XYZ file of C-alpha atoms in Angstrom:
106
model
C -106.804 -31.354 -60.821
C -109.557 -28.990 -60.757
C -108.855 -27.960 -64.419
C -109.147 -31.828 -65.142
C -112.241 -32.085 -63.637
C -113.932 -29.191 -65.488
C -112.707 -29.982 -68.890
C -113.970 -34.195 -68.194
C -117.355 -32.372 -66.718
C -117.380 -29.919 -70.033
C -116.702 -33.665 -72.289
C -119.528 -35.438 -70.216
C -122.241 -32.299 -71.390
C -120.919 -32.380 -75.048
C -121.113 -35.872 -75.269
C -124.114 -37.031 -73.219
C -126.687 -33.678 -72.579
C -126.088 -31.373 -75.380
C -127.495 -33.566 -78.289
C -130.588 -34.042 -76.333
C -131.340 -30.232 -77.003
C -131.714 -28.083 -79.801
C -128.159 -25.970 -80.602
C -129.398 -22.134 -79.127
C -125.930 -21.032 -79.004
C -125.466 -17.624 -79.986
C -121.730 -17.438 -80.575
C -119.066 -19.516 -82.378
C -117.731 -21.534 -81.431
C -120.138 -22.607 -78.824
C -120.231 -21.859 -74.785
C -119.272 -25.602 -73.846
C -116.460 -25.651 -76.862
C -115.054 -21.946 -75.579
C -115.149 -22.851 -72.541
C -113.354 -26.024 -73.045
C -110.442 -24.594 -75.046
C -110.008 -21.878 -72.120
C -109.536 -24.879 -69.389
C -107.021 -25.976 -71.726
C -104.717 -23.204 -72.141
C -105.093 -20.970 -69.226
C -104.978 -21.652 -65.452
C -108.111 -22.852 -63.329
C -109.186 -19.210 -62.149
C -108.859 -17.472 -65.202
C -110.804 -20.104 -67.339
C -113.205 -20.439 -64.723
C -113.959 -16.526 -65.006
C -113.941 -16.156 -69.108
C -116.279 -19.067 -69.438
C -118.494 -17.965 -66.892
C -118.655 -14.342 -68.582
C -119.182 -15.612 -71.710
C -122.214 -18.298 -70.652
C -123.763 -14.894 -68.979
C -123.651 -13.109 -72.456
C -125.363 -15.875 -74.267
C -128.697 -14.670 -74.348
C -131.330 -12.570 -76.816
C -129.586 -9.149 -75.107
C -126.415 -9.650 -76.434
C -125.603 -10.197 -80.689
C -123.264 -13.018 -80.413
C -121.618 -14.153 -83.259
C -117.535 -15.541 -83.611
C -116.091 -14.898 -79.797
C -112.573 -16.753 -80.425
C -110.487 -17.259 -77.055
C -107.769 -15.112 -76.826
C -104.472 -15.725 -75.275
C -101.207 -14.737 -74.491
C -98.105 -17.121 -75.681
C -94.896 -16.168 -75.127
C -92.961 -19.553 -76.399
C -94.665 -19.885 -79.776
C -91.313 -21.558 -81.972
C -91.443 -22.316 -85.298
C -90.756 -26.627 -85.533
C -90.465 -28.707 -88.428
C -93.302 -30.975 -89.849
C -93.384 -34.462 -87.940
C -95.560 -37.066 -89.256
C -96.782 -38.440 -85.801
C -98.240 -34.889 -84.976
C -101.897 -34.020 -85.358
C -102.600 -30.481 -85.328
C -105.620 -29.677 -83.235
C -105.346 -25.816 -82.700
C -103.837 -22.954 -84.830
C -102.753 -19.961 -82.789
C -103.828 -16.855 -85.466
C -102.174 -13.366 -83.878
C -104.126 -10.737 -83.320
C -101.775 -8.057 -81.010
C -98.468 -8.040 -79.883
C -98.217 -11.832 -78.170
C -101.551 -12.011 -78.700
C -102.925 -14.729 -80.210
C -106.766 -16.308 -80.918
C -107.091 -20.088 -80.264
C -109.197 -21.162 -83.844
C -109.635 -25.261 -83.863
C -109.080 -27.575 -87.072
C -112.185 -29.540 -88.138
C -110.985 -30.909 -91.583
């Protein structure tokens, strides 16, 4: 429920407050996309946390740059190509059942 609320809260600011200001965003992809993905695929507390530590390093002290979420999935299967499916994530590995979350815009 809560993780509902955030990620309809998170749409609402994309949608409705973030065009009316200029993009000052220092990483990629940006705080309100990051933080979106993380409500996603990880539980309420854990999201919560990540998001909120990475809207504190967005500022001039920090360099910024590509800040991917990372996360652990343990029932990644390969599956066979079905029509009907869009593809909205890729899960790129990065450790041992580590993977990073990297979204498909074409």
């Amino acid at each position: 429920m809560f993780k509902m609320i955030c990620i309809k809260t998170i749409a609402f600011y994309q949608h409705f407050l973030s065009p009316l200001k200029p993009r000052v965003c220092r990483f990629y992809p940006s705080c309100s996309e990051y933080a979106k993905w993380q409500f996603e695929k990880r539980n309420f507390f854990v999201a919560f946390v990540l998001s909120l530590w990475r809207i504190l390093r967005c500022n001039p002290y920090f360099q910024g740059g590509f800040d991917y979420p990372k996360i652990a999935k343990l029932d990644l299967k390969p599956s066979s190509y079905k029509a009907g499916i869009k593809i909205k994530f890729f899960y790129i590995p990065y450790a041992h059942q580590k993977f990073y979350i990297v979204k498909k815009v074409f």
